Coordinates of C-alpha atoms in Angstrom, one line a residue:
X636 CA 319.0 78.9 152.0
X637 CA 318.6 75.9 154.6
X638 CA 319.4 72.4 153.7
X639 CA 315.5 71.6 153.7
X640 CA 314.3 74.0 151.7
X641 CA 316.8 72.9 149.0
X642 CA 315.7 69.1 149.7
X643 CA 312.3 70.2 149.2
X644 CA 312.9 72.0 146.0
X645 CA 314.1 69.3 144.2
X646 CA 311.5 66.7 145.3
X647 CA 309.1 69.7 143.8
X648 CA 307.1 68.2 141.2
X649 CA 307.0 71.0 138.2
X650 CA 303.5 69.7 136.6
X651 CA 301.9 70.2 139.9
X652 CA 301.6 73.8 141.2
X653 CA 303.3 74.5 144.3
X654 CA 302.8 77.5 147.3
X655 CA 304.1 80.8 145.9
X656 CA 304.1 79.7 142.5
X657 CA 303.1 82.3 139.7
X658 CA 300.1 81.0 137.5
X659 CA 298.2 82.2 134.8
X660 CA 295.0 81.9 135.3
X661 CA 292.5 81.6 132.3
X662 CA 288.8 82.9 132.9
X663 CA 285.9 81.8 130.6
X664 CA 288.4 80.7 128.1
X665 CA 290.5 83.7 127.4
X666 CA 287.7 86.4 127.9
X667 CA 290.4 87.5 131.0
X668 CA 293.6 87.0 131.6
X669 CA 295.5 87.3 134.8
X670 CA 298.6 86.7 136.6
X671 CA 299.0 85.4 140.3
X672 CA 301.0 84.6 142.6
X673 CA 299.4 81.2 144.8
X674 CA 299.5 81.7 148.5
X675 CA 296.7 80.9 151.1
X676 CA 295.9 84.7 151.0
X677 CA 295.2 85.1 147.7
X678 CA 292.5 85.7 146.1
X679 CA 291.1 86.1 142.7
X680 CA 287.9 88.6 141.4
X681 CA 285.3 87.6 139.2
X682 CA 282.3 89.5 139.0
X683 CA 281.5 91.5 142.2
X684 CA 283.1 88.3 144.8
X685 CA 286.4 87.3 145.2
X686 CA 287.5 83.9 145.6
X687 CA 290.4 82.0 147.3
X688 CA 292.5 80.3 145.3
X689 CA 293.8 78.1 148.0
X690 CA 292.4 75.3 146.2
X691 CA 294.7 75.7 143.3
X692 CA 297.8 75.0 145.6
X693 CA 298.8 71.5 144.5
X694 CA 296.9 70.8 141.7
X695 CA 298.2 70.0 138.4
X696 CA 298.5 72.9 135.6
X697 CA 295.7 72.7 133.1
X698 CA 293.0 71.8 135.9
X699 CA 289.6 73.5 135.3
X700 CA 288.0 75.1 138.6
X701 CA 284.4 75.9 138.5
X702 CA 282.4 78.0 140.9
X703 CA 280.4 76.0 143.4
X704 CA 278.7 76.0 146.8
X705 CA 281.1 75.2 149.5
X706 CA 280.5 74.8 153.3
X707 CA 281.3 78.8 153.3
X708 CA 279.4 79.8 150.1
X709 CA 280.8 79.8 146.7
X710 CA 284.2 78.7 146.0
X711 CA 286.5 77.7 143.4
X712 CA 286.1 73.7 143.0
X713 CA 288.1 71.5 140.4
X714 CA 285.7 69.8 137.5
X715 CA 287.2 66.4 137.0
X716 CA 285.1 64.7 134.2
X717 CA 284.8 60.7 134.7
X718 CA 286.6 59.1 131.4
X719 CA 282.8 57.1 131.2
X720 CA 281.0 60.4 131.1
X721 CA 283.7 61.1 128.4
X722 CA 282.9 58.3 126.2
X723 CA 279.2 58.5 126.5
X724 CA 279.3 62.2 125.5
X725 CA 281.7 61.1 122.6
X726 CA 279.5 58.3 121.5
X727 CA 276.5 60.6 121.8
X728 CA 278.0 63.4 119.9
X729 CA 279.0 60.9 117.0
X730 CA 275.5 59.4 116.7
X731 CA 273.8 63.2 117.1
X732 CA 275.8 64.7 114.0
X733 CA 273.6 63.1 111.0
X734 CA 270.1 63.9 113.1
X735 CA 271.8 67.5 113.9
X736 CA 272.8 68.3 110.2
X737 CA 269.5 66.9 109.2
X738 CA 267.5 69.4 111.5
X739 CA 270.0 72.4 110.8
X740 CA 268.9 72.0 107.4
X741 CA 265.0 72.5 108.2
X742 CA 265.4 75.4 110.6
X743 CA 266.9 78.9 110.7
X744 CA 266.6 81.9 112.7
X745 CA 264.5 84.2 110.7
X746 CA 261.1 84.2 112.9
X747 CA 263.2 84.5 116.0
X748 CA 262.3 88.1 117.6
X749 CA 264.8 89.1 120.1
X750 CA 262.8 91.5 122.0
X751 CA 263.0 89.5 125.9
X752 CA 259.8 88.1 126.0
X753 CA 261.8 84.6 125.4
X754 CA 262.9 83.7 128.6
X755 CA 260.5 83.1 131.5
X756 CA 262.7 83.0 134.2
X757 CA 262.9 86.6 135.9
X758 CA 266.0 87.3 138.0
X759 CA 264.2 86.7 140.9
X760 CA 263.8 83.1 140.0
X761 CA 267.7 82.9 139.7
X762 CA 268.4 84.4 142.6
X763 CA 265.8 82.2 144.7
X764 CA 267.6 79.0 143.2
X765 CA 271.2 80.7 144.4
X766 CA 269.9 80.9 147.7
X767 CA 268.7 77.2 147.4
X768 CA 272.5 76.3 146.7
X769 CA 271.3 75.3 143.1
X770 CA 274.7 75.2 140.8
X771 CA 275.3 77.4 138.2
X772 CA 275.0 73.9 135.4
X773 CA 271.9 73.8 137.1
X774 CA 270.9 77.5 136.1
X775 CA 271.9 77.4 132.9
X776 CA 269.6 74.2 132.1
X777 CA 266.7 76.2 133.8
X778 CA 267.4 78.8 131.4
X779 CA 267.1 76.6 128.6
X780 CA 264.5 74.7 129.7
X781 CA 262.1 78.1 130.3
X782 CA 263.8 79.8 126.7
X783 CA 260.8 79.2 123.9
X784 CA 263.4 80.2 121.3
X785 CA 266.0 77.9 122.0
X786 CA 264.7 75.0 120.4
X787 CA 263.9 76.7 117.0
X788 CA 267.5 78.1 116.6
X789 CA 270.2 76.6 115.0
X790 CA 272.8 73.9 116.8
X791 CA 275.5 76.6 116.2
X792 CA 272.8 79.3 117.8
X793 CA 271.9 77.1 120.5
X794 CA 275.8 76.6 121.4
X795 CA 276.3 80.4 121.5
X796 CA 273.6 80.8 123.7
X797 CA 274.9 78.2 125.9
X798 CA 278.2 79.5 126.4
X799 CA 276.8 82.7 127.2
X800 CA 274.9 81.7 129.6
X801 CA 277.5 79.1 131.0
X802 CA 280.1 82.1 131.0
X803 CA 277.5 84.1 133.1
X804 CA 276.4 82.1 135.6
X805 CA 279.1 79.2 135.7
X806 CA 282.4 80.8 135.1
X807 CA 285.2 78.5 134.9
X808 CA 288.8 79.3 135.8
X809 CA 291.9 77.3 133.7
X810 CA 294.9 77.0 135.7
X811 CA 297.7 77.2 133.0
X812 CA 301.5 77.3 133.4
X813 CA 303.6 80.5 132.8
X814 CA 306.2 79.8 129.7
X815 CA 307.4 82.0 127.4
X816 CA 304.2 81.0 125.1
X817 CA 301.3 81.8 127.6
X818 CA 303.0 84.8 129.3
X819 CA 303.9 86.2 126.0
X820 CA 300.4 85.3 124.5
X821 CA 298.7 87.2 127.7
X822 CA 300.6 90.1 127.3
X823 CA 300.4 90.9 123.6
X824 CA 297.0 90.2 124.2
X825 CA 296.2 92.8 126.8
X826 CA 299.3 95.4 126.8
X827 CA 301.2 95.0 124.3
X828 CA 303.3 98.3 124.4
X829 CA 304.9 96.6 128.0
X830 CA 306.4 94.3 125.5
X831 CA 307.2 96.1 122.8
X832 CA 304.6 94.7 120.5
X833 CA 307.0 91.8 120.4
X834 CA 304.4 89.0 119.0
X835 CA 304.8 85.3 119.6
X836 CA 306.1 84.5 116.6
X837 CA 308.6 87.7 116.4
X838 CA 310.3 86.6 119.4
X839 CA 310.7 82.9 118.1
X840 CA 312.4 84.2 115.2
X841 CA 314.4 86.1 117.3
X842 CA 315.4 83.3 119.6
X843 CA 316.0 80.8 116.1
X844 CA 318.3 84.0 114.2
X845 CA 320.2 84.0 117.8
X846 CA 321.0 80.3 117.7
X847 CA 319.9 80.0 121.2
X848 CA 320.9 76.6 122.5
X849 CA 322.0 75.0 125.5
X850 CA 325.7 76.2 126.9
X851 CA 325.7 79.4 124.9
X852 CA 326.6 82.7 126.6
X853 CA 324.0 84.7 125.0
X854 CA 324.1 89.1 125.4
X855 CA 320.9 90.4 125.6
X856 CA 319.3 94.5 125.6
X857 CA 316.1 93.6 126.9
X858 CA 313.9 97.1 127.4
X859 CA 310.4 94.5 127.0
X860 CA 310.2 94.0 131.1
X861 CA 312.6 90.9 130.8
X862 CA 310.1 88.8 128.5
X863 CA 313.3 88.3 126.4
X864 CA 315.9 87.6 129.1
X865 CA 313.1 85.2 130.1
X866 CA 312.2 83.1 126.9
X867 CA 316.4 83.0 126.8
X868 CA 317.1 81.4 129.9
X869 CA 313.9 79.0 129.7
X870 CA 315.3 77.7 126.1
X871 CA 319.3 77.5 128.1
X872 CA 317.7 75.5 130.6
X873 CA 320.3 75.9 133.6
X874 CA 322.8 75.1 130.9
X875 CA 324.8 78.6 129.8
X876 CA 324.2 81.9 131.0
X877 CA 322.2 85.1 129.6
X878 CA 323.9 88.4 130.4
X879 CA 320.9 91.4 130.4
X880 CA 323.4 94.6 129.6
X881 CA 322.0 97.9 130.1
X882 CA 323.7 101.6 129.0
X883 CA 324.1 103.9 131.5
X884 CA 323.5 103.2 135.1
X885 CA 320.1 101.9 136.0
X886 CA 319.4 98.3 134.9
X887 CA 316.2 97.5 132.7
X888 CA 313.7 96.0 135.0
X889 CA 313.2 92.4 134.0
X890 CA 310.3 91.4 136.3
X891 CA 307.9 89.7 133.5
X892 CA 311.3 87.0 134.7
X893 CA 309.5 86.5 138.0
X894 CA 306.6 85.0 136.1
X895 CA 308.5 81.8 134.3
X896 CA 309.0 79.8 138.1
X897 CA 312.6 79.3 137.0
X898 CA 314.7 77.1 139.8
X899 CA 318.2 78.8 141.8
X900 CA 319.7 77.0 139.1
X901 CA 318.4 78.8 136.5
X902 CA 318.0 82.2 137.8
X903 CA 321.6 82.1 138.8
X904 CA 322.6 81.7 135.3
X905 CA 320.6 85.1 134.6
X906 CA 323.1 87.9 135.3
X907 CA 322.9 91.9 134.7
X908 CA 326.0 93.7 133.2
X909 CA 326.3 97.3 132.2
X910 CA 328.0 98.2 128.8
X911 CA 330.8 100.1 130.8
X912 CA 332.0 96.7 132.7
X913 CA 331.8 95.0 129.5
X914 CA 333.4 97.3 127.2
X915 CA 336.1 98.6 130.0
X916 CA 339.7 97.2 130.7
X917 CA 339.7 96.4 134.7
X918 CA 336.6 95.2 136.3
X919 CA 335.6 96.4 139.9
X920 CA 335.3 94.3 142.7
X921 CA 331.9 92.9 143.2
X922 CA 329.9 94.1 146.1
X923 CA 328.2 91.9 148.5
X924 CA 325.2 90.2 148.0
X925 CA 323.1 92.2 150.4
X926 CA 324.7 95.7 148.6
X927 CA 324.2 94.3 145.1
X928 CA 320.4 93.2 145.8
X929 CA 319.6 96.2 147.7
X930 CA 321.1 98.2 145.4
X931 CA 319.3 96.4 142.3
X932 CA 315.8 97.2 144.3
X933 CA 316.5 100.9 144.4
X934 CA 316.9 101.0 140.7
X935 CA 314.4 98.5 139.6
X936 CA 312.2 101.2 142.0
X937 CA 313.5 104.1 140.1
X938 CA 312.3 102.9 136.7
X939 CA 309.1 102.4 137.7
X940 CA 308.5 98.4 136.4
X941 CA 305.5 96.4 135.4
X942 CA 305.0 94.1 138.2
X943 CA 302.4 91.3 139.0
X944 CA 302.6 92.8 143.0
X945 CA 301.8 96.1 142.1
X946 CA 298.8 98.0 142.3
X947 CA 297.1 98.5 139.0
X948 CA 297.6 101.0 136.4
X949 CA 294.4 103.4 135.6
X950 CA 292.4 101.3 133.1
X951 CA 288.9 101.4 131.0
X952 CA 288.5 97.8 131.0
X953 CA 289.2 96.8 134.1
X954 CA 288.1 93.2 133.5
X955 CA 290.7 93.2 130.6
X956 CA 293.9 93.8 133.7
X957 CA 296.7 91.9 134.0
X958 CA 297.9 93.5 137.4
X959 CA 294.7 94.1 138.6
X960 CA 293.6 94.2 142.3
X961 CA 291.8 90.5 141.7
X962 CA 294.8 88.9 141.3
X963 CA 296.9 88.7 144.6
X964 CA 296.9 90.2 148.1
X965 CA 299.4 91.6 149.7
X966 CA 302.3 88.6 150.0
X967 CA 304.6 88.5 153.0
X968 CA 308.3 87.1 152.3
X969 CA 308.1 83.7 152.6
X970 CA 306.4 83.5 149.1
X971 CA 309.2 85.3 147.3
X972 CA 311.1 83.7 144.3
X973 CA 314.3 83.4 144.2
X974 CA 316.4 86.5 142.7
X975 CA 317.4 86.5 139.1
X976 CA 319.7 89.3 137.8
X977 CA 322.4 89.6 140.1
X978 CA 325.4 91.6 139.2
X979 CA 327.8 89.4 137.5
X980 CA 331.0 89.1 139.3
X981 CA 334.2 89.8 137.9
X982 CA 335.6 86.3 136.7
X983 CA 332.5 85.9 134.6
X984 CA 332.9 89.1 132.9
X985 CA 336.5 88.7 132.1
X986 CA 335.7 85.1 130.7
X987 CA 333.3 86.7 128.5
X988 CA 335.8 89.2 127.2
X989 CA 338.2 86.4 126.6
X990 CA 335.9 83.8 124.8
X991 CA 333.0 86.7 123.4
X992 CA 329.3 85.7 123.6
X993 CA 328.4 83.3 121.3
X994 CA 325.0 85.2 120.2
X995 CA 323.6 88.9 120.4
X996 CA 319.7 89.1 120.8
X997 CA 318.3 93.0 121.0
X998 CA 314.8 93.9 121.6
X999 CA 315.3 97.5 122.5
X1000 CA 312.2 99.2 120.8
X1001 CA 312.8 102.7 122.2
X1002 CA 316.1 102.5 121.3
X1003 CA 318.3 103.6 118.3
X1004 CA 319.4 100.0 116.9
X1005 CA 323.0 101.0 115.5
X1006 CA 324.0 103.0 118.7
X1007 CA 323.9 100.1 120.2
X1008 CA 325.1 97.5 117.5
X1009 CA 328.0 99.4 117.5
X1010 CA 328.9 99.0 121.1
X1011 CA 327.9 95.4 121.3
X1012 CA 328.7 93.6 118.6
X1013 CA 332.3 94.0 119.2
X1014 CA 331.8 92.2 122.6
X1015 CA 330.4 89.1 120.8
X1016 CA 332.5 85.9 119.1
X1017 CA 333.3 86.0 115.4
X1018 CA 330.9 84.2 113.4
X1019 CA 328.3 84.6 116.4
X1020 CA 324.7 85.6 114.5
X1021 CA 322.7 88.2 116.2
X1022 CA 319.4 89.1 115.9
X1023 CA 317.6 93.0 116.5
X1024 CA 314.2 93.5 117.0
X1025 CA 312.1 96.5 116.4
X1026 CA 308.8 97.6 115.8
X1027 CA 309.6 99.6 113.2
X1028 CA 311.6 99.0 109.9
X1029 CA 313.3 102.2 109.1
X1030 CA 315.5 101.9 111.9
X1031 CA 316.5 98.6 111.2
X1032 CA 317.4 99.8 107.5
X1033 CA 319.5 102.6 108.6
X1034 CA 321.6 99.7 111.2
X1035 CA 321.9 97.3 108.1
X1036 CA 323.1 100.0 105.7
X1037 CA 325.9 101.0 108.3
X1038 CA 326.6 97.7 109.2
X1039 CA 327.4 97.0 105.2
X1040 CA 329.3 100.1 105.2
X1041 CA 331.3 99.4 108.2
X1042 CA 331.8 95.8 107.1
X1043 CA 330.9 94.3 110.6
X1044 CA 328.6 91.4 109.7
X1045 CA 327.0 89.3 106.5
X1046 CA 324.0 87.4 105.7
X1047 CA 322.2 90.4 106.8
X1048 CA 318.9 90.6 106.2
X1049 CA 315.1 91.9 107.4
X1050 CA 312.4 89.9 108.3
X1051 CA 309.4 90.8 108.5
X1052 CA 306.9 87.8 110.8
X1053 CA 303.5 87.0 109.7
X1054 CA 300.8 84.7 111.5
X1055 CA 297.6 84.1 110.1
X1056 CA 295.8 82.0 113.5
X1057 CA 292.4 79.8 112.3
X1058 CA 289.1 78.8 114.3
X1059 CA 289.4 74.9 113.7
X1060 CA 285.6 73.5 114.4
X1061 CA 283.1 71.5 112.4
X1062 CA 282.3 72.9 109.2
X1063 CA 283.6 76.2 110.5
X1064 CA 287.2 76.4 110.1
X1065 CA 288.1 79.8 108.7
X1066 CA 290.9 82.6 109.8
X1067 CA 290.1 84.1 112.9
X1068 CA 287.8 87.2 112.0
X1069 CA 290.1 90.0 114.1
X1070 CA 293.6 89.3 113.7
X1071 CA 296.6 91.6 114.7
X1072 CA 298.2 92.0 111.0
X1073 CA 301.5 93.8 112.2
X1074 CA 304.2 92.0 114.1
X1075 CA 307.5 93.8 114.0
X1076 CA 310.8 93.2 111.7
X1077 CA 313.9 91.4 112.8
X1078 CA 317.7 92.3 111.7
X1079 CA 319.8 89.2 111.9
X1080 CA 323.3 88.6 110.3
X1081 CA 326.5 87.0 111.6
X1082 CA 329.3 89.0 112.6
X1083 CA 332.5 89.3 111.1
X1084 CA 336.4 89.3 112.1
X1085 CA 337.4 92.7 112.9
X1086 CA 339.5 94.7 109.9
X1087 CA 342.4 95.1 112.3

């Protein structure tokens, strides 16, 4: 890597977003969720048009893009609300609540017939105000303005129907950063069996029960597209090192790692070991870089990965992708992060040996937990906790029963994590009315000094 391109990546400001940058890109507040990589080329899908998001490139995460008419029709254009509008609508809203209540308590929506005849603005209408370059605030006004219902609803009605409305004809795009929260969040959300059905709060207590800190050495068996080896390296910062080991000879892919923007810095501190290096005596040279990456490409190819490049998977809902064929064209080279998971050379591994991880983190869900307890706990420091995920419990039981037996580790115990996640409005805070009510168990205990 040239001198400038260095120089360049450390000026790089990480709240703004940057060319070749992954996003997360929020659409109609969380009705879609989708992953892409920012280049001049690429382009995002909503509804039958696709839109360049060229105008994301150097804008700050958590900006809110509307459509608009642009000089070549409707593109994505940044709301930026003036902080006077802000505290008008505020003082507004403050002085409307009693005269809202008031009215909420005179009216209801029993004599409100939902049979179409409401609204007297036909599509045609709509469609002539497009073609005038009318906005789509502007069409959602009209729409109120010709609804003879929407006066006799409710507040909460009437905010419904304006969302709906707003969603419809003036989508709005959030530009949100990619961290182990959000990317983890989006997943669960949408395909959860990529990850395991590792929730957010499962992999925080995993991530706590591994004692995951700056300068640790931390062993990881990630088989959840490297959401783990990612949350790991994000909470080292550039300080430690994550080793992703792997039985056998093809590596797990890790591409969800991709996703997090991580710095050289940090993705060189993410390194790929198999159990066979680790567990043997003598250590084989390492091959070049160009071998070891080319190498790593024909196996990630093999296992067949979930990646944000790829074409999309057959789907129902296609509005519901992640990898779908609105979030990025094809991207040439230039736009490529840089490589995390290299092979780790053979000075690393032999320091490992010597010293022994300081923490074991597992989230191998198709997996049988003690084959590989057995094998890796033995690489790892005494008194180092580790921490097993699975989406089942009976497995887990049958690991903690041998690990007693065995007399390996203490303080073992299951956990089971619950999250309960609330709407938090006006008079309306409750539990969310769909929640996801199963969220994995998690062995974690601290090993002990070997018998011999």
């Amino acid at each position: 890597m040239s001198l400038t391109i260095l120089q360049s990546e450390s000026r790089r400001n990480p709240r703004l977003t940057w060319e070749g940058c992954s996003v997360l890109l929020d659409v109609n507040d969380g009705d879609r969720l989708v992953f892409a990589r920012l280049s001049p080329a690429s382009t995002l899908k909503i509804g039958n048009k696709s839109f360049s998001l060229k105008p994301l490139i150097g804008c700050p995460f958590g900006s809110l893009f509307q459509i608009e008419n642009g000089g070549n029709g409707p593109e994505l254009a940044r709301v930026m609300p003036s902080r006077e509008e802000e505290g008008i609508s505020c003082q507004e809203t403050e002085e409307m609540k009693e005269e809202q209540v008031t009215k909420d308590e005179l009216r209801d929506n029993r004599a409100i017939v939902d049979n179409n005849k409401a609204q007297s603005l036909s599509s045609e209408d709509i469609d002539a105000m497009r073609s005038q370059g009318a906005t789509g605030d502007e069409i959602v006004e009209a729409l109120i303005a010709n609804s003879a219902t929407f006066d006799k609803k409710t507040v909460f009605s009437q905010e419904k129907y304006r969302l709906k409305k707003q969603k419809k004809y003036a989508p709005r795009v959030l530009l949100r950063r990619p961290f182990t929260r959000s990317i983890c969040e989006a997943y669960f959300k949408k395909y959860p069996a990529r990850i395991g059905f590792l929730r957010l709060d499962a992999l925080s207590l995993l991530l706590s029960f591994g004692n995951v800190t700056a300068n640790s050495d931390v062993l990881v068996v990630d088989m959840v597209g490297g959401l783990l080896t990612g949350a790991v390296a994000e909470r080292l910062g550039g300080k430690g090192s994550v080793c992703n080991t792997y039985v056998g000879n093809t590596p797990n892919p890790m591409d969800i790692v991709r996703i997090f923007n991580f710095d050289d810095e940090i993705c060189s501190r993410i390194m790929r070991s198999s159990l066979a290096d680790l567990t043997s005596s003598q250590i084989e040279p390492t091959k070049p870089n160009g071998e070891n990456e080319d190498s790593i490409n024909v196996q990630e190819q093999a296992s067949q990965p979930v990646s944000m490049d790829e074409s999309p998977l057959p789907s129902t809902d296609q509005s519901s992708d992640l990898n779908s064929e609105s979030i990025v064209s094809p991207l040439t080279k230039v736009f490529k992060c840089a490589k995390a998971g290299d092979k780790a050379p053979p000075e690393v591994i032999n320091l490992w040996k010597e010293n022994g991880f300081t923490s074991l983190i597992i989230a191998a869900p198709q997996s049988d937990a003690w084959s590989l307890v057995k094998d890796l706990l033995p690489l790892v420091a005494n008194s180092a906790p580790f921490a097993i995920y699975h989406q089942y419990v009976q497995p887990l039981a049958t690991c903690m029963h041998k690990l007693q037996l065995e007399k390996m580790a203490i303080s073992l115990q299951i956990s089971e994590p619950w999250l309960r996640e609330y709407q938090v409005l006006p008079s309306r805070t409750h539990p969310f009315m769909q929640m996801n009510a199963f969220g994995g168990y998690i062995l974690s205990g601290t090993k002990i000094c070997d018998r011999q």
